[in-house]
Amino acid sequence: MSFLEAQGISKAFGGIQALETCSVSVEAGSITGLIGPNGSGKTTMFNVMTGYERVDSGQVRLNDKAITNLSPDKVFRLGIGRTFQLTRIFPRLTVLENMHVAAQRNDFKGLLSRWSSTHEQQRAIELLDFVGLTSLKDLQAGNLSFGQKKLLEFAFVLIAEPKIILLDEPAGGVNPTMVNYLADRIRKLNQQGITFLVVEHNMEFVMNLCDKVLVMHRGTKIAEGAPAEIRENPAVLEAYLGD
Amino acid sequence: MRIYKIVGLVLALLIALAFPLVSPNPAVTTVAVFTLIFAAAATGWNVFSGYSGYISLGHAAYFGVGGYAMAILCQDWKIQGGYSAFWLVPIAGLVAALFALPLGWIALRVRRHTFVVITIAMFFILQLLSYNLRGLTNGSIGLGLPIPIDWGGDFYDIPFYYVALAVLLLAIGISWWVRNSKYGLGLLAIRDDEDRAMGLGVTTGPSKLVAFIISAFIVGMVGAIWAYFVESIYPASGFDATFDVAVVLMAYLGGLGTISGPILGALILEPAQQYFTVEYGANGYYLIIYGALFLVIMLLLPRGIVPTLTDRWNRIQLARHRESAPPMPAMALSTGSGAESTDRKEEINL
Amino acid sequence: MSIFLEAIVTGILTGGVYALMASGLTLVFGVMDIINVGQGALVILGAYLSYYLEQTFHIDLFLGLLITLPLMFVLGLLIELFFIRPIKRDRTMLSILVTYGVALIIEGVLNLIFSANNVKLQAWYITDSINVGGFYLSYIYIFGFLLAVALLGALYLLLYQTKFGHSVRASMQNRVAAELIGINVERVSAITFGIGIALAAAGGMAFGATNAFNAGSSYDLISRLLAIIIFGGMGSLSGALVASLSMLVIEDVTSVLWSPVWASTVFFILLVIILLLRPQGLFGQAEGRKQ
């Protein structure tokens, strides 16, 4: 059953058709990859799914409920987390504080202290442990390296206990050891039941990690299937090598 | 480190409490009163602008509203000069907060840059209203405030000093609470990346508005004390653009978004400002120096004293920390030096 | 009826002059993303320059523009170079504060040189007037308006018919893309800023000829100019024009229909109304969500 899906999305920016009746569907519990050459519309699709862009036509559905054009905070509250290609963390806050921002809950305890409950504080530390950033928890997030920022973003998206996470180029600009570490963390979380949709250029990363791969080109989906199939697919090869 | 901080704060408080009693002469105490007033105003301004990053250049409007509220209430309720008038100060603050509710709501509908300009426009609207609503404000002549006859020459400053100090401590308390609460964290997140904060569930609209109102409340109280202290208020004095500039400058000098920054800024600039007014008086020199000071601070020290010093301190700590790195997953540490500057340009995958 | 007509006519004519001053402001925002809150002070500086030339050398106000315009243009280049260009982070916010500092210095200098007394520019066309449809209109209003038309027309030609103008418009739309196609955005910015200040000089002359002024007049002026560009949409030249004309006409009409005292308040109320209905101004761009 499709957990998150975009049906027939079209989106244009001025004269450029970024998405053209594109349909993408992600199954619950899977790690799905979304690949395609530069300019194929992958990030736009992400933006549309998470409410950062409005659609010209088409629908986005979560568990068969329409969520098209909802604002990012509503999308977030429905359990969809998202990271960005150029990490968006809060540079002037400490690593731990970044975690607490993401764990926003509207209750009274929050008026008195940084976090809403000891449970939240524990969970924040646990997650920082999970991504290996615990010793840096009081450091200003802006001083982290790029890879560390990616881990932080990953961690604070998790603190809201999302059911599905959209990762925008998690392996981009990061060294090979870190890439493996990230893949490992993703697999572990997936085992605990979190669904993933991953946009990536790093083919090895995608092929080793994902159950299913979707390929986009020029705003539409041109292929989908298991990694091995996609590798052999002539249309895909053409898209990458063709233009 | 913590123990030093606490001892230092207690010491500062004791000095502040004892000051007027040991002050050499009343003129110095008067300067101290003005300094406390500005420190409280700067702290109040910082609660909104420093934490949320939305710079309000029209906060003097709430100073004026507070001052006029004080004057009008004293008049209507026939309050005599003396201690009882001070009870009106919080009420004047509430009046300012009430004004801030609709005005803030309108102003916060726009993006950051336009916001700044709107606050300036609203300041002028309120100033114009104070000129035009003659029935209420007595137009350009202004209003007088009750004069405490019993407080002889040397004693006059003292009650004002302690009330101003009380308001400053309240402002510090509020500022500290905001900084250390989840609500305040949300504001700081808004400052760093508002859309991302919103995307993570921070209720940005109400957060900003609440901070705006709280800040107007504080500044309104300050305006009330000030009007009572100088015994009169008229449009040009209550709605004074240079007051606004002074408060903003103090907060920037000391450090925007910190608790001690605005106070430090006030401690440095207000006595200096008083000195210049006495020495030079003439408008021209005063403005030139002020403008030059503004430029120097904005161009050379835009983050302010406290953040720059804190940063230096943190870097020393960081270097010390890395020398004695504890055993932990090699993953996180191996990916970078950790102390890279935030200005580093990052690759964009086109 | 004739006072009504007079209000509308003067509104349009003064609106033209305000459009001149506001154009510089909105143009600079559009190209450089900075808000020059010192524009008011610079206008007054232009007015004082014209005053000085006229008082000391008896140069006609309009001829004097041949001196003041280039002079202020160069001043604009210098301000941009020394005070704006060094700002690296948080450009828009810091530019507001920095230009405020510049404005304070200018005001201080003017106050020292000319004292706080109100002055007004003198010329035959200021005191003489012409009979138009039942009321007397001072020639200066017409000349000032023509000046505004001429300069704004020249600006339009510059922006739409020259290569430089093309660079300016490209930079306005997308700074990074403009750089990528070889436009020297820094130079374009500096020159645009200079143009903005030169326009202030012209506006200053016209303003000084129709209003008594002193160094402190800049506050009221800048608040109006800012209100105008927000009303019209920041970065939009046509917005500045429409906003100037409409706001001034409404203000002048309010002045005769209701009272002069409330007229200026109405000016700002208009601003608040537009913000409630359309926060981006008449011709401004709506804020999209940042990704």
mmCIF file of N, CA and C in Angstrom, chain A residues 38 52 72-73 76-77 82-86 88-93 97 100-106 110-116 120 131-133 135-136 139-140 142-146 148-149 151 153 156-157 169 172 175 177-178 181, chain B residues 53 176-186 188-203 207 256 303 311 314-315 318 321 326 328-329 331-344 346-350:
data_model
loop_
_atom_site.group_PDB
_atom_site.id
_atom_site.type_symbol
_atom_site.label_atom_id
_atom_site.label_comp_id
_atom_site.label_asym_id
_atom_site.label_seq_id
_atom_site.Cartn_x
_atom_site.Cartn_y
_atom_site.Cartn_z
ATOM 1 N N ASN A 38 20.736 16.050 -13.159
ATOM 2 C CA ASN A 38 20.489 17.387 -12.639
ATOM 3 C C ASN A 38 19.371 18.067 -13.392
ATOM 4 N N TYR A 52 6.688 23.129 0.701
ATOM 5 C CA TYR A 52 7.503 24.327 0.454
ATOM 6 C C TYR A 52 7.187 24.950 -0.891
ATOM 7 N N PRO A 72 4.345 23.850 5.457
ATOM 8 C CA PRO A 72 5.373 22.946 5.965
ATOM 9 C C PRO A 72 5.159 22.510 7.417
ATOM 10 N N ASP A 73 4.648 23.397 8.249
ATOM 11 C CA ASP A 73 4.523 22.966 9.638
ATOM 12 C C ASP A 73 3.408 21.939 9.799
ATOM 13 N N PHE A 76 4.800 18.685 8.629
ATOM 14 C CA PHE A 76 5.699 18.164 9.655
ATOM 15 C C PHE A 76 4.914 17.489 10.766
ATOM 16 N N ARG A 77 3.818 18.132 11.172
ATOM 17 C CA ARG A 77 3.026 17.573 12.266
ATOM 18 C C ARG A 77 2.323 16.288 11.883
ATOM 19 N N ARG A 82 11.939 16.127 6.979
ATOM 20 C CA ARG A 82 12.666 16.403 5.751
ATOM 21 C C ARG A 82 13.999 17.070 6.015
ATOM 22 N N THR A 83 15.023 16.662 5.274
ATOM 23 C CA THR A 83 16.294 17.377 5.373
ATOM 24 C C THR A 83 16.540 18.113 4.068
ATOM 25 N N PHE A 84 17.541 18.998 4.096
ATOM 26 C CA PHE A 84 17.801 19.824 2.931
ATOM 27 C C PHE A 84 19.182 19.553 2.364
ATOM 28 N N GLN A 85 19.315 19.800 1.092
ATOM 29 C CA GLN A 85 20.572 19.608 0.401
ATOM 30 C C GLN A 85 21.682 20.441 1.054
ATOM 31 N N LEU A 86 21.384 21.733 1.247
ATOM 32 C CA LEU A 86 22.302 22.569 2.015
ATOM 33 C C LEU A 86 21.702 22.636 3.403
ATOM 34 N N ARG A 88 19.895 22.859 6.694
ATOM 35 C CA ARG A 88 19.272 23.995 7.354
ATOM 36 C C ARG A 88 19.140 23.673 8.826
ATOM 37 N N ILE A 89 20.127 24.091 9.561
ATOM 38 C CA ILE A 89 20.087 23.948 11.013
ATOM 39 C C ILE A 89 20.139 25.359 11.567
ATOM 40 N N PHE A 90 20.103 25.498 12.864
ATOM 41 C CA PHE A 90 20.116 26.827 13.462
ATOM 42 C C PHE A 90 21.522 27.122 13.956
ATOM 43 N N PRO A 91 22.289 27.883 13.171
ATOM 44 C CA PRO A 91 23.715 28.029 13.463
ATOM 45 C C PRO A 91 24.061 28.674 14.800
ATOM 46 N N ARG A 92 23.216 29.586 15.280
ATOM 47 C CA ARG A 92 23.603 30.264 16.508
ATOM 48 C C ARG A 92 23.136 29.558 17.769
ATOM 49 N N LEU A 93 22.407 28.469 17.578
ATOM 50 C CA LEU A 93 22.002 27.698 18.748
ATOM 51 C C LEU A 93 22.967 26.529 18.912
ATOM 52 N N GLU A 97 20.355 22.534 21.689
ATOM 53 C CA GLU A 97 19.233 23.449 21.516
ATOM 54 C C GLU A 97 18.521 23.211 20.184
ATOM 55 N N HIS A 100 16.078 20.613 20.642
ATOM 56 C CA HIS A 100 14.879 21.003 21.382
ATOM 57 C C HIS A 100 13.922 21.833 20.550
ATOM 58 N N VAL A 101 14.438 22.584 19.617
ATOM 59 C CA VAL A 101 13.539 23.367 18.752
ATOM 60 C C VAL A 101 12.636 22.425 17.981
ATOM 61 N N ALA A 102 13.230 21.357 17.458
ATOM 62 C CA ALA A 102 12.456 20.430 16.653
ATOM 63 C C ALA A 102 11.435 19.693 17.488
ATOM 64 N N ALA A 103 11.692 19.597 18.793
ATOM 65 C CA ALA A 103 10.764 18.862 19.641
ATOM 66 C C ALA A 103 9.714 19.779 20.230
ATOM 67 N N GLN A 104 9.308 20.773 19.493
ATOM 68 C CA GLN A 104 8.322 21.732 19.985
ATOM 69 C C GLN A 104 7.029 21.064 20.380
ATOM 70 N N ARG A 105 6.659 21.272 21.630
ATOM 71 C CA ARG A 105 5.331 20.810 22.035
ATOM 72 C C ARG A 105 4.700 21.979 22.775
ATOM 73 N N ASN A 106 3.420 22.211 22.552
ATOM 74 C CA ASN A 106 2.817 23.357 23.209
ATOM 75 C C ASN A 106 2.228 22.983 24.555
ATOM 76 N N GLY A 110 6.973 23.823 28.905
ATOM 77 C CA GLY A 110 7.824 24.489 27.932
ATOM 78 C C GLY A 110 8.007 25.969 28.242
ATOM 79 N N LEU A 111 7.103 26.521 29.037
ATOM 80 C CA LEU A 111 7.251 27.924 29.378
ATOM 81 C C LEU A 111 8.349 28.117 30.410
ATOM 82 N N LEU A 112 8.650 27.079 31.152
ATOM 83 C CA LEU A 112 9.594 27.236 32.242
ATOM 84 C C LEU A 112 11.002 26.803 31.901
ATOM 85 N N SER A 113 11.117 25.894 30.977
ATOM 86 C CA SER A 113 12.476 25.446 30.700
ATOM 87 C C SER A 113 12.647 25.149 29.226
ATOM 88 N N ARG A 114 13.871 24.795 28.874
ATOM 89 C CA ARG A 114 14.232 24.572 27.501
ATOM 90 C C ARG A 114 13.500 23.409 26.867
ATOM 91 N N TRP A 115 13.181 22.443 27.647
ATOM 92 C CA TRP A 115 12.526 21.273 27.058
ATOM 93 C C TRP A 115 11.251 20.968 27.827
ATOM 94 N N SER A 116 10.353 20.216 27.198
ATOM 95 C CA SER A 116 9.032 20.010 27.772
ATOM 96 C C SER A 116 8.976 18.917 28.821
ATOM 97 N N GLU A 120 11.869 14.205 26.944
ATOM 98 C CA GLU A 120 12.354 14.859 25.729
ATOM 99 C C GLU A 120 13.851 15.067 25.792
ATOM 100 N N VAL A 131 23.666 9.487 16.432
ATOM 101 C CA VAL A 131 24.432 10.011 15.307
ATOM 102 C C VAL A 131 25.857 10.382 15.688
ATOM 103 N N GLY A 132 26.224 10.096 16.939
ATOM 104 C CA GLY A 132 27.608 10.307 17.342
ATOM 105 C C GLY A 132 27.988 11.742 17.628
ATOM 106 N N LEU A 133 27.017 12.570 17.987
ATOM 107 C CA LEU A 133 27.356 13.982 18.215
ATOM 108 C C LEU A 133 27.285 14.377 19.692
ATOM 109 N N SER A 135 29.244 14.371 22.260
ATOM 110 C CA SER A 135 30.298 15.182 22.883
ATOM 111 C C SER A 135 30.270 16.615 22.384
ATOM 112 N N LEU A 136 29.535 16.872 21.308
ATOM 113 C CA LEU A 136 29.518 18.229 20.766
ATOM 114 C C LEU A 136 28.234 18.959 21.116
ATOM 115 N N LEU A 139 28.132 22.698 21.634
ATOM 116 C CA LEU A 139 28.835 23.507 20.655
ATOM 117 C C LEU A 139 27.821 24.258 19.804
ATOM 118 N N GLN A 140 28.193 25.452 19.368
ATOM 119 C CA GLN A 140 27.318 26.180 18.463
ATOM 120 C C GLN A 140 27.221 25.444 17.141
ATOM 121 N N GLY A 142 26.659 26.237 14.245
ATOM 122 C CA GLY A 142 27.311 26.836 13.091
ATOM 123 C C GLY A 142 28.775 26.443 12.962
ATOM 124 N N ASN A 143 29.364 25.982 14.057
ATOM 125 C CA ASN A 143 30.776 25.618 14.022
ATOM 126 C C ASN A 143 31.021 24.171 13.629
ATOM 127 N N LEU A 144 29.955 23.430 13.380
ATOM 128 C CA LEU A 144 30.133 22.036 12.976
ATOM 129 C C LEU A 144 30.618 21.955 11.538
ATOM 130 N N SER A 145 31.225 20.840 11.219
ATOM 131 C CA SER A 145 31.607 20.629 9.823
ATOM 132 C C SER A 145 30.339 20.269 9.049
ATOM 133 N N PHE A 146 30.461 20.289 7.739
ATOM 134 C CA PHE A 146 29.301 20.027 6.894
ATOM 135 C C PHE A 146 28.690 18.667 7.203
ATOM 136 N N GLN A 148 28.914 16.948 9.923
ATOM 137 C CA GLN A 148 28.310 16.941 11.252
ATOM 138 C C GLN A 148 26.953 17.642 11.233
ATOM 139 N N LYS A 149 26.866 18.704 10.419
ATOM 140 C CA LYS A 149 25.580 19.392 10.309
ATOM 141 C C LYS A 149 24.525 18.459 9.717
ATOM 142 N N LEU A 151 24.416 15.261 10.048
ATOM 143 C CA LEU A 151 24.021 14.347 11.115
ATOM 144 C C LEU A 151 23.064 15.030 12.077
ATOM 145 N N GLU A 153 21.034 17.533 11.449
ATOM 146 C CA GLU A 153 19.741 17.713 10.814
ATOM 147 C C GLU A 153 18.963 16.400 10.844
ATOM 148 N N PHE A 156 17.670 15.900 14.443
ATOM 149 C CA PHE A 156 16.502 16.655 14.938
ATOM 150 C C PHE A 156 15.246 16.406 14.129
ATOM 151 N N VAL A 157 15.390 15.923 12.933
ATOM 152 C CA VAL A 157 14.192 15.500 12.222
ATOM 153 C C VAL A 157 13.593 14.287 12.930
ATOM 154 N N GLU A 169 19.698 14.472 -0.670
ATOM 155 C CA GLU A 169 21.140 14.315 -0.845
ATOM 156 C C GLU A 169 21.891 14.185 0.476
ATOM 157 N N GLY A 172 25.706 13.914 -0.046
ATOM 158 C CA GLY A 172 26.387 14.937 -0.832
ATOM 159 C C GLY A 172 27.458 15.664 -0.041
ATOM 160 N N ASN A 175 32.444 12.668 3.299
ATOM 161 C CA ASN A 175 33.478 11.661 2.980
ATOM 162 C C ASN A 175 32.950 10.230 3.092
ATOM 163 N N THR A 177 33.653 7.440 4.655
ATOM 164 C CA THR A 177 33.396 6.787 5.947
ATOM 165 C C THR A 177 32.070 7.261 6.499
ATOM 166 N N MET A 178 31.847 8.556 6.384
ATOM 167 C CA MET A 178 30.609 9.140 6.876
ATOM 168 C C MET A 178 29.420 8.617 6.086
ATOM 169 N N TYR A 181 28.476 5.346 7.369
ATOM 170 C CA TYR A 181 27.871 5.528 8.687
ATOM 171 C C TYR A 181 26.409 5.948 8.532
ATOM 172 N N GLY B 53 15.206 38.665 15.968
ATOM 173 C CA GLY B 53 15.911 39.138 14.788
ATOM 174 C C GLY B 53 15.128 40.140 13.962
ATOM 175 N N TRP B 176 15.742 36.923 30.870
ATOM 176 C CA TRP B 176 16.379 35.676 31.245
ATOM 177 C C TRP B 176 15.420 34.505 31.074
ATOM 178 N N TRP B 177 14.169 34.722 31.520
ATOM 179 C CA TRP B 177 13.182 33.658 31.398
ATOM 180 C C TRP B 177 12.952 33.279 29.932
ATOM 181 N N VAL B 178 12.792 34.333 29.081
ATOM 182 C CA VAL B 178 12.561 34.046 27.667
ATOM 183 C C VAL B 178 13.723 33.247 27.095
ATOM 184 N N ARG B 179 14.929 33.690 27.406
ATOM 185 C CA ARG B 179 16.116 33.034 26.858
ATOM 186 C C ARG B 179 16.193 31.572 27.245
ATOM 187 N N ASN B 180 15.729 31.248 28.447
ATOM 188 C CA ASN B 180 15.893 29.885 28.941
ATOM 189 C C ASN B 180 14.638 29.030 28.843
ATOM 190 N N SER B 181 13.647 29.529 28.144
ATOM 191 C CA SER B 181 12.443 28.724 27.994
ATOM 192 C C SER B 181 12.377 28.182 26.578
ATOM 193 N N LYS B 182 11.512 27.237 26.375
ATOM 194 C CA LYS B 182 11.357 26.678 25.055
ATOM 195 C C LYS B 182 10.785 27.739 24.109
ATOM 196 N N TYR B 183 9.940 28.587 24.681
ATOM 197 C CA TYR B 183 9.378 29.678 23.891
ATOM 198 C C TYR B 183 10.499 30.542 23.323
ATOM 199 N N GLY B 184 11.432 30.917 24.179
ATOM 200 C CA GLY B 184 12.557 31.741 23.748
ATOM 201 C C GLY B 184 13.411 31.030 22.715
ATOM 202 N N LEU B 185 13.540 29.732 22.886
ATOM 203 C CA LEU B 185 14.304 28.949 21.933
ATOM 204 C C LEU B 185 13.673 29.052 20.552
ATOM 205 N N GLY B 186 12.337 29.022 20.564
ATOM 206 C CA GLY B 186 11.621 29.181 19.308
ATOM 207 C C GLY B 186 11.935 30.520 18.663
ATOM 208 N N LEU B 188 14.652 32.339 19.033
ATOM 209 C CA LEU B 188 16.023 32.309 18.521
ATOM 210 C C LEU B 188 16.095 31.507 17.238
ATOM 211 N N ALA B 189 15.296 30.454 17.166
ATOM 212 C CA ALA B 189 15.260 29.671 15.934
ATOM 213 C C ALA B 189 14.683 30.515 14.804
ATOM 214 N N ILE B 190 13.676 31.304 15.128
ATOM 215 C CA ILE B 190 13.097 32.201 14.125
ATOM 216 C C ILE B 190 14.158 33.162 13.619
ATOM 217 N N ARG B 191 14.993 33.635 14.532
ATOM 218 C CA ARG B 191 16.057 34.549 14.136
ATOM 219 C C ARG B 191 17.017 33.900 13.164
ATOM 220 N N ASP B 192 17.354 32.640 13.425
ATOM 221 C CA ASP B 192 18.328 31.958 12.570
ATOM 222 C C ASP B 192 17.753 31.529 11.229
ATOM 223 N N ASP B 193 16.564 31.007 11.244
ATOM 224 C CA ASP B 193 15.984 30.492 9.996
ATOM 225 C C ASP B 193 14.485 30.326 10.209
ATOM 226 N N GLU B 194 13.738 31.389 9.930
ATOM 227 C CA GLU B 194 12.332 31.386 10.285
ATOM 228 C C GLU B 194 11.531 30.299 9.585
ATOM 229 N N ASP B 195 11.776 30.140 8.295
ATOM 230 C CA ASP B 195 10.997 29.145 7.570
ATOM 231 C C ASP B 195 11.286 27.734 8.067
ATOM 232 N N ARG B 196 12.558 27.487 8.372
ATOM 233 C CA ARG B 196 12.906 26.163 8.874
ATOM 234 C C ARG B 196 12.249 25.948 10.230
ATOM 235 N N ALA B 197 12.235 26.999 11.048
ATOM 236 C CA ALA B 197 11.607 26.881 12.364
ATOM 237 C C ALA B 197 10.129 26.572 12.193
ATOM 238 N N MET B 198 9.498 27.271 11.273
ATOM 239 C CA MET B 198 8.079 27.033 11.034
ATOM 240 C C MET B 198 7.865 25.612 10.549
ATOM 241 N N GLY B 199 8.766 25.189 9.656
ATOM 242 C CA GLY B 199 8.659 23.833 9.133
ATOM 243 C C GLY B 199 8.845 22.771 10.206
ATOM 244 N N LEU B 200 9.449 23.147 11.317
ATOM 245 C CA LEU B 200 9.649 22.177 12.382
ATOM 246 C C LEU B 200 8.608 22.334 13.479
ATOM 247 N N GLY B 201 7.582 23.124 13.199
ATOM 248 C CA GLY B 201 6.481 23.181 14.142
ATOM 249 C C GLY B 201 6.481 24.361 15.096
ATOM 250 N N VAL B 202 7.414 25.301 14.936
ATOM 251 C CA VAL B 202 7.379 26.470 15.820
ATOM 252 C C VAL B 202 6.256 27.396 15.361
ATOM 253 N N THR B 203 5.394 27.830 16.280
ATOM 254 C CA THR B 203 4.307 28.726 15.900
ATOM 255 C C THR B 203 4.876 30.137 15.805
ATOM 256 N N SER B 207 4.375 33.561 18.398
ATOM 257 C CA SER B 207 5.620 33.745 19.146
ATOM 258 C C SER B 207 6.134 35.163 19.023
ATOM 259 N N LEU B 256 23.419 42.041 20.603
ATOM 260 C CA LEU B 256 22.020 41.729 20.383
ATOM 261 C C LEU B 256 21.727 40.304 20.808
ATOM 262 N N ARG B 303 28.437 42.502 15.897
ATOM 263 C CA ARG B 303 27.823 41.539 16.793
ATOM 264 C C ARG B 303 27.787 42.037 18.226
ATOM 265 N N ASP B 311 32.522 34.475 22.266
ATOM 266 C CA ASP B 311 33.039 33.651 21.188
ATOM 267 C C ASP B 311 34.504 33.327 21.388
ATOM 268 N N ASN B 314 34.784 30.821 24.019
ATOM 269 C CA ASN B 314 34.391 29.497 23.546
ATOM 270 C C ASN B 314 35.456 28.847 22.693
ATOM 271 N N ARG B 315 36.142 29.667 21.895
ATOM 272 C CA ARG B 315 37.182 29.092 21.036
ATOM 273 C C ARG B 315 38.341 28.553 21.852
ATOM 274 N N LEU B 318 37.128 25.340 23.218
ATOM 275 C CA LEU B 318 37.064 24.319 22.172
ATOM 276 C C LEU B 318 38.438 23.739 21.905
ATOM 277 N N HIS B 321 39.270 21.514 24.613
ATOM 278 C CA HIS B 321 38.471 20.290 24.549
ATOM 279 C C HIS B 321 39.033 19.304 23.548
ATOM 280 N N PRO B 326 37.602 12.818 24.224
ATOM 281 C CA PRO B 326 37.228 11.565 24.876
ATOM 282 C C PRO B 326 37.016 10.482 23.840
ATOM 283 N N MET B 328 35.169 8.109 21.587
ATOM 284 C CA MET B 328 33.785 8.057 21.107
ATOM 285 C C MET B 328 33.817 7.661 19.640
ATOM 286 N N PRO B 329 32.649 7.336 19.071
ATOM 287 C CA PRO B 329 32.651 6.878 17.664
ATOM 288 C C PRO B 329 33.509 7.789 16.792
ATOM 289 N N MET B 331 33.440 8.202 13.858
ATOM 290 C CA MET B 331 32.644 8.788 12.788
ATOM 291 C C MET B 331 32.518 10.291 12.877
ATOM 292 N N ALA B 332 31.916 10.729 13.966
ATOM 293 C CA ALA B 332 31.555 12.151 14.051
ATOM 294 C C ALA B 332 32.776 13.046 14.045
ATOM 295 N N LEU B 333 33.794 12.651 14.774
ATOM 296 C CA LEU B 333 34.961 13.525 14.871
ATOM 297 C C LEU B 333 35.782 13.553 13.605
ATOM 298 N N SER B 334 35.810 12.419 12.889
ATOM 299 C CA SER B 334 36.718 12.361 11.754
ATOM 300 C C SER B 334 36.251 13.167 10.565
ATOM 301 N N THR B 335 35.041 13.645 10.594
ATOM 302 C CA THR B 335 34.554 14.304 9.390
ATOM 303 C C THR B 335 34.936 15.768 9.294
ATOM 304 N N GLY B 336 35.553 16.298 10.318
ATOM 305 C CA GLY B 336 35.900 17.711 10.149
ATOM 306 C C GLY B 336 36.541 18.275 11.393
ATOM 307 N N SER B 337 37.048 19.451 11.271
ATOM 308 C CA SER B 337 37.766 20.034 12.396
ATOM 309 C C SER B 337 36.823 20.580 13.451
ATOM 310 N N GLY B 338 35.579 20.827 13.084
ATOM 311 C CA GLY B 338 34.623 21.270 14.086
ATOM 312 C C GLY B 338 34.696 22.748 14.413
ATOM 313 N N ALA B 339 35.832 23.350 14.132
ATOM 314 C CA ALA B 339 35.924 24.763 14.507
ATOM 315 C C ALA B 339 35.936 25.672 13.299
ATOM 316 N N GLU B 340 35.309 25.167 12.241
ATOM 317 C CA GLU B 340 35.331 25.987 11.018
ATOM 318 C C GLU B 340 34.360 27.140 11.128
ATOM 319 N N SER B 341 34.657 28.199 10.446
ATOM 320 C CA SER B 341 33.787 29.376 10.555
ATOM 321 C C SER B 341 32.498 29.150 9.788
ATOM 322 N N THR B 342 31.499 29.864 10.195
ATOM 323 C CA THR B 342 30.198 29.681 9.561
ATOM 324 C C THR B 342 30.129 30.326 8.191
ATOM 325 N N ASP B 343 31.157 31.094 7.847
ATOM 326 C CA ASP B 343 31.071 31.788 6.560
ATOM 327 C C ASP B 343 31.549 30.936 5.409
ATOM 328 N N ARG B 344 31.959 29.728 5.706
ATOM 329 C CA ARG B 344 32.502 28.908 4.627
ATOM 330 C C ARG B 344 31.445 28.660 3.571
ATOM 331 N N GLU B 346 29.503 26.700 0.737
ATOM 332 C CA GLU B 346 29.345 25.268 0.536
ATOM 333 C C GLU B 346 28.979 24.980 -0.905
ATOM 334 N N GLU B 347 29.318 23.776 -1.329
ATOM 335 C CA GLU B 347 29.082 23.406 -2.713
ATOM 336 C C GLU B 347 27.591 23.335 -2.984
ATOM 337 N N ILE B 348 27.206 23.853 -4.122
ATOM 338 C CA ILE B 348 25.821 23.701 -4.517
ATOM 339 C C ILE B 348 25.777 22.682 -5.633
ATOM 340 N N ASN B 349 24.986 21.636 -5.444
ATOM 341 C CA ASN B 349 24.839 20.675 -6.517
ATOM 342 C C ASN B 349 23.783 21.169 -7.474
ATOM 343 N N LEU B 350 24.212 21.627 -8.629
ATOM 344 C CA LEU B 350 23.237 22.183 -9.573
ATOM 345 C C LEU B 350 22.474 21.104 -10.307
#
